């Protein structure tokens, strides 16, 4: 079921895609069901107000450009972040996307440690920036996930910049500045750093 009827999203049920508008403010957690593709286009600005965030059971395709990056912005500590979960058969792609001032995804009875989280959901991340998370541990948290991170920037994490548990991945030409704890935190993972 789609709980997104309150927002001006472009839903294409025939092609199984959901496209975010160029400007969007979310004040609740939007849940994307499985078997869709969640798309953000170059120049999009997505703001998470208090309570706002995204949980996706489908892969995401955030494809910005150098001139028109996608911006995902948290407004305060009561905003949430992003979780992509249980999408083992499809890879998500993030390019030229800036994640700023996000908090963790949480509900009354549970919470995650990352501002941006991929759980059992492979992802390729290129030319993206993760900046200044809002009191949650990790800028990016990956669990049981295959990944590529290339030409990215991590700045100002509250605790760990990148936390990868039980993952297999490559990190290429990526910079880390001002981490509150570890720049890189791996547990049970096989990682190639270049």
PDB file of N, CA, C and O in Angstrom, residues 140 142 147 149 160-171 176 182-193:
ATOM      1  N   UNK A 140      26.531   7.403   7.130  1.00  0.00           N
ATOM      2  CA  UNK A 140      26.060   6.335   6.245  1.00  0.00           C
ATOM      3  C   UNK A 140      26.253   5.005   6.948  1.00  0.00           C
ATOM      4  O   UNK A 140      27.354   4.694   7.409  1.00  0.00           O
ATOM      5  N   UNK A 142      25.667   0.851   6.501  1.00  0.00           N
ATOM      6  CA  UNK A 142      25.408  -0.246   5.564  1.00  0.00           C
ATOM      7  C   UNK A 142      25.468  -1.556   6.329  1.00  0.00           C
ATOM      8  O   UNK A 142      26.420  -1.794   7.085  1.00  0.00           O
ATOM      9  N   UNK A 147      28.422  -2.952  -1.899  1.00  0.00           N
ATOM     10  CA  UNK A 147      28.384  -1.525  -2.232  1.00  0.00           C
ATOM     11  C   UNK A 147      29.635  -1.074  -2.973  1.00  0.00           C
ATOM     12  O   UNK A 147      30.691  -1.698  -2.905  1.00  0.00           O
ATOM     13  N   UNK A 149      31.483   2.824  -3.256  1.00  0.00           N
ATOM     14  CA  UNK A 149      31.500   4.248  -2.922  1.00  0.00           C
ATOM     15  C   UNK A 149      32.691   4.852  -3.652  1.00  0.00           C
ATOM     16  O   UNK A 149      33.834   4.428  -3.441  1.00  0.00           O
ATOM     17  N   UNK A 160      30.539   7.941  13.732  1.00  0.00           N
ATOM     18  CA  UNK A 160      31.235   7.369  12.575  1.00  0.00           C
ATOM     19  C   UNK A 160      30.736   8.000  11.276  1.00  0.00           C
ATOM     20  O   UNK A 160      29.544   8.239  11.113  1.00  0.00           O
ATOM     21  N   UNK A 161      31.670   8.211  10.348  1.00  0.00           N
ATOM     22  CA  UNK A 161      31.256   8.709   9.036  1.00  0.00           C
ATOM     23  C   UNK A 161      30.596   7.584   8.241  1.00  0.00           C
ATOM     24  O   UNK A 161      29.487   7.723   7.755  1.00  0.00           O
ATOM     25  N   UNK A 162      31.294   6.456   8.139  1.00  0.00           N
ATOM     26  CA  UNK A 162      30.784   5.303   7.403  1.00  0.00           C
ATOM     27  C   UNK A 162      30.904   4.068   8.279  1.00  0.00           C
ATOM     28  O   UNK A 162      31.988   3.735   8.755  1.00  0.00           O
ATOM     29  N   UNK A 163      29.794   3.386   8.505  1.00  0.00           N
ATOM     30  CA  UNK A 163      29.757   2.163   9.303  1.00  0.00           C
ATOM     31  C   UNK A 163      29.211   1.050   8.411  1.00  0.00           C
ATOM     32  O   UNK A 163      28.086   1.146   7.924  1.00  0.00           O
ATOM     33  N   UNK A 164      30.032   0.013   8.160  1.00  0.00           N
ATOM     34  CA  UNK A 164      29.621  -1.096   7.290  1.00  0.00           C
ATOM     35  C   UNK A 164      29.773  -2.406   8.051  1.00  0.00           C
ATOM     36  O   UNK A 164      30.889  -2.786   8.427  1.00  0.00           O
ATOM     37  N   UNK A 165      28.670  -3.078   8.300  1.00  0.00           N
ATOM     38  CA  UNK A 165      28.666  -4.335   9.053  1.00  0.00           C
ATOM     39  C   UNK A 165      28.261  -5.492   8.149  1.00  0.00           C
ATOM     40  O   UNK A 165      27.198  -5.441   7.508  1.00  0.00           O
ATOM     41  N   UNK A 166      29.113  -6.512   8.087  1.00  0.00           N
ATOM     42  CA  UNK A 166      28.838  -7.728   7.303  1.00  0.00           C
ATOM     43  C   UNK A 166      28.563  -7.371   5.835  1.00  0.00           C
ATOM     44  O   UNK A 166      27.598  -7.830   5.230  1.00  0.00           O
ATOM     45  N   UNK A 167      29.442  -6.531   5.297  1.00  0.00           N
ATOM     46  CA  UNK A 167      29.291  -6.028   3.932  1.00  0.00           C
ATOM     47  C   UNK A 167      30.464  -6.475   3.068  1.00  0.00           C
ATOM     48  O   UNK A 167      31.514  -6.886   3.557  1.00  0.00           O
ATOM     49  N   UNK A 168      30.278  -6.330   1.773  1.00  0.00           N
ATOM     50  CA  UNK A 168      31.351  -6.506   0.805  1.00  0.00           C
ATOM     51  C   UNK A 168      31.328  -5.272  -0.083  1.00  0.00           C
ATOM     52  O   UNK A 168      30.289  -4.958  -0.674  1.00  0.00           O
ATOM     53  N   UNK A 169      32.470  -4.552  -0.137  1.00  0.00           N
ATOM     54  CA  UNK A 169      32.408  -3.310  -0.888  1.00  0.00           C
ATOM     55  C   UNK A 169      33.749  -2.741  -1.273  1.00  0.00           C
ATOM     56  O   UNK A 169      34.812  -3.214  -0.853  1.00  0.00           O
ATOM     57  N   UNK A 170      33.692  -1.682  -2.091  1.00  0.00           N
ATOM     58  CA  UNK A 170      34.870  -0.940  -2.528  1.00  0.00           C
ATOM     59  C   UNK A 170      34.664   0.537  -2.217  1.00  0.00           C
ATOM     60  O   UNK A 170      33.575   1.083  -2.445  1.00  0.00           O
ATOM     61  N   UNK A 171      35.719   1.169  -1.711  1.00  0.00           N
ATOM     62  CA  UNK A 171      35.712   2.605  -1.448  1.00  0.00           C
ATOM     63  C   UNK A 171      36.880   3.192  -2.227  1.00  0.00           C
ATOM     64  O   UNK A 171      38.037   2.851  -1.978  1.00  0.00           O
ATOM     65  N   UNK A 176      37.327  11.912   3.921  1.00  0.00           N
ATOM     66  CA  UNK A 176      36.630  11.967   5.205  1.00  0.00           C
ATOM     67  C   UNK A 176      37.252  13.080   6.044  1.00  0.00           C
ATOM     68  O   UNK A 176      38.465  13.097   6.244  1.00  0.00           O
ATOM     69  N   UNK A 182      34.952   7.230  14.418  1.00  0.00           N
ATOM     70  CA  UNK A 182      35.720   6.622  13.335  1.00  0.00           C
ATOM     71  C   UNK A 182      35.304   7.214  11.989  1.00  0.00           C
ATOM     72  O   UNK A 182      34.125   7.415  11.725  1.00  0.00           O
ATOM     73  N   UNK A 183      36.291   7.433  11.118  1.00  0.00           N
ATOM     74  CA  UNK A 183      35.955   7.750   9.725  1.00  0.00           C
ATOM     75  C   UNK A 183      35.365   6.500   9.076  1.00  0.00           C
ATOM     76  O   UNK A 183      34.336   6.553   8.407  1.00  0.00           O
ATOM     77  N   UNK A 184      36.020   5.362   9.312  1.00  0.00           N
ATOM     78  CA  UNK A 184      35.584   4.083   8.748  1.00  0.00           C
ATOM     79  C   UNK A 184      35.451   3.070   9.872  1.00  0.00           C
ATOM     80  O   UNK A 184      36.387   2.870  10.636  1.00  0.00           O
ATOM     81  N   UNK A 185      34.306   2.415   9.965  1.00  0.00           N
ATOM     82  CA  UNK A 185      34.069   1.413  11.000  1.00  0.00           C
ATOM     83  C   UNK A 185      33.505   0.168  10.320  1.00  0.00           C
ATOM     84  O   UNK A 185      32.413   0.208   9.759  1.00  0.00           O
ATOM     85  N   UNK A 186      34.287  -0.914  10.344  1.00  0.00           N
ATOM     86  CA  UNK A 186      33.875  -2.148   9.679  1.00  0.00           C
ATOM     87  C   UNK A 186      33.786  -3.283  10.694  1.00  0.00           C
ATOM     88  O   UNK A 186      34.658  -3.425  11.541  1.00  0.00           O
ATOM     89  N   UNK A 187      32.747  -4.107  10.566  1.00  0.00           N
ATOM     90  CA  UNK A 187      32.632  -5.327  11.370  1.00  0.00           C
ATOM     91  C   UNK A 187      32.240  -6.466  10.436  1.00  0.00           C
ATOM     92  O   UNK A 187      31.250  -6.369   9.708  1.00  0.00           O
ATOM     93  N   UNK A 188      33.031  -7.524  10.431  1.00  0.00           N
ATOM     94  CA  UNK A 188      32.712  -8.707   9.635  1.00  0.00           C
ATOM     95  C   UNK A 188      32.583  -8.413   8.158  1.00  0.00           C
ATOM     96  O   UNK A 188      31.800  -9.051   7.466  1.00  0.00           O
ATOM     97  N   UNK A 189      33.355  -7.426   7.657  1.00  0.00           N
ATOM     98  CA  UNK A 189      33.211  -6.984   6.273  1.00  0.00           C
ATOM     99  C   UNK A 189      34.476  -7.238   5.457  1.00  0.00           C
ATOM    100  O   UNK A 189      35.566  -7.363   6.000  1.00  0.00           O
ATOM    101  N   UNK A 190      34.296  -7.329   4.155  1.00  0.00           N
ATOM    102  CA  UNK A 190      35.401  -7.469   3.221  1.00  0.00           C
ATOM    103  C   UNK A 190      35.412  -6.216   2.346  1.00  0.00           C
ATOM    104  O   UNK A 190      34.545  -6.048   1.485  1.00  0.00           O
ATOM    105  N   UNK A 191      36.395  -5.324   2.592  1.00  0.00           N
ATOM    106  CA  UNK A 191      36.394  -4.011   1.974  1.00  0.00           C
ATOM    107  C   UNK A 191      37.708  -3.791   1.226  1.00  0.00           C
ATOM    108  O   UNK A 191      38.777  -4.115   1.740  1.00  0.00           O
ATOM    109  N   UNK A 192      37.626  -3.226   0.045  1.00  0.00           N
ATOM    110  CA  UNK A 192      38.800  -2.812  -0.712  1.00  0.00           C
ATOM    111  C   UNK A 192      38.846  -1.270  -0.681  1.00  0.00           C
ATOM    112  O   UNK A 192      37.872  -0.626  -1.077  1.00  0.00           O
ATOM    113  N   UNK A 193      39.962  -0.726  -0.186  1.00  0.00           N
ATOM    114  CA  UNK A 193      40.152   0.725  -0.145  1.00  0.00           C
ATOM    115  C   UNK A 193      41.176   1.118  -1.192  1.00  0.00           C
ATOM    116  O   UNK A 193      42.249   0.521  -1.264  1.00  0.00           O
TER     117      UNK A 193
END
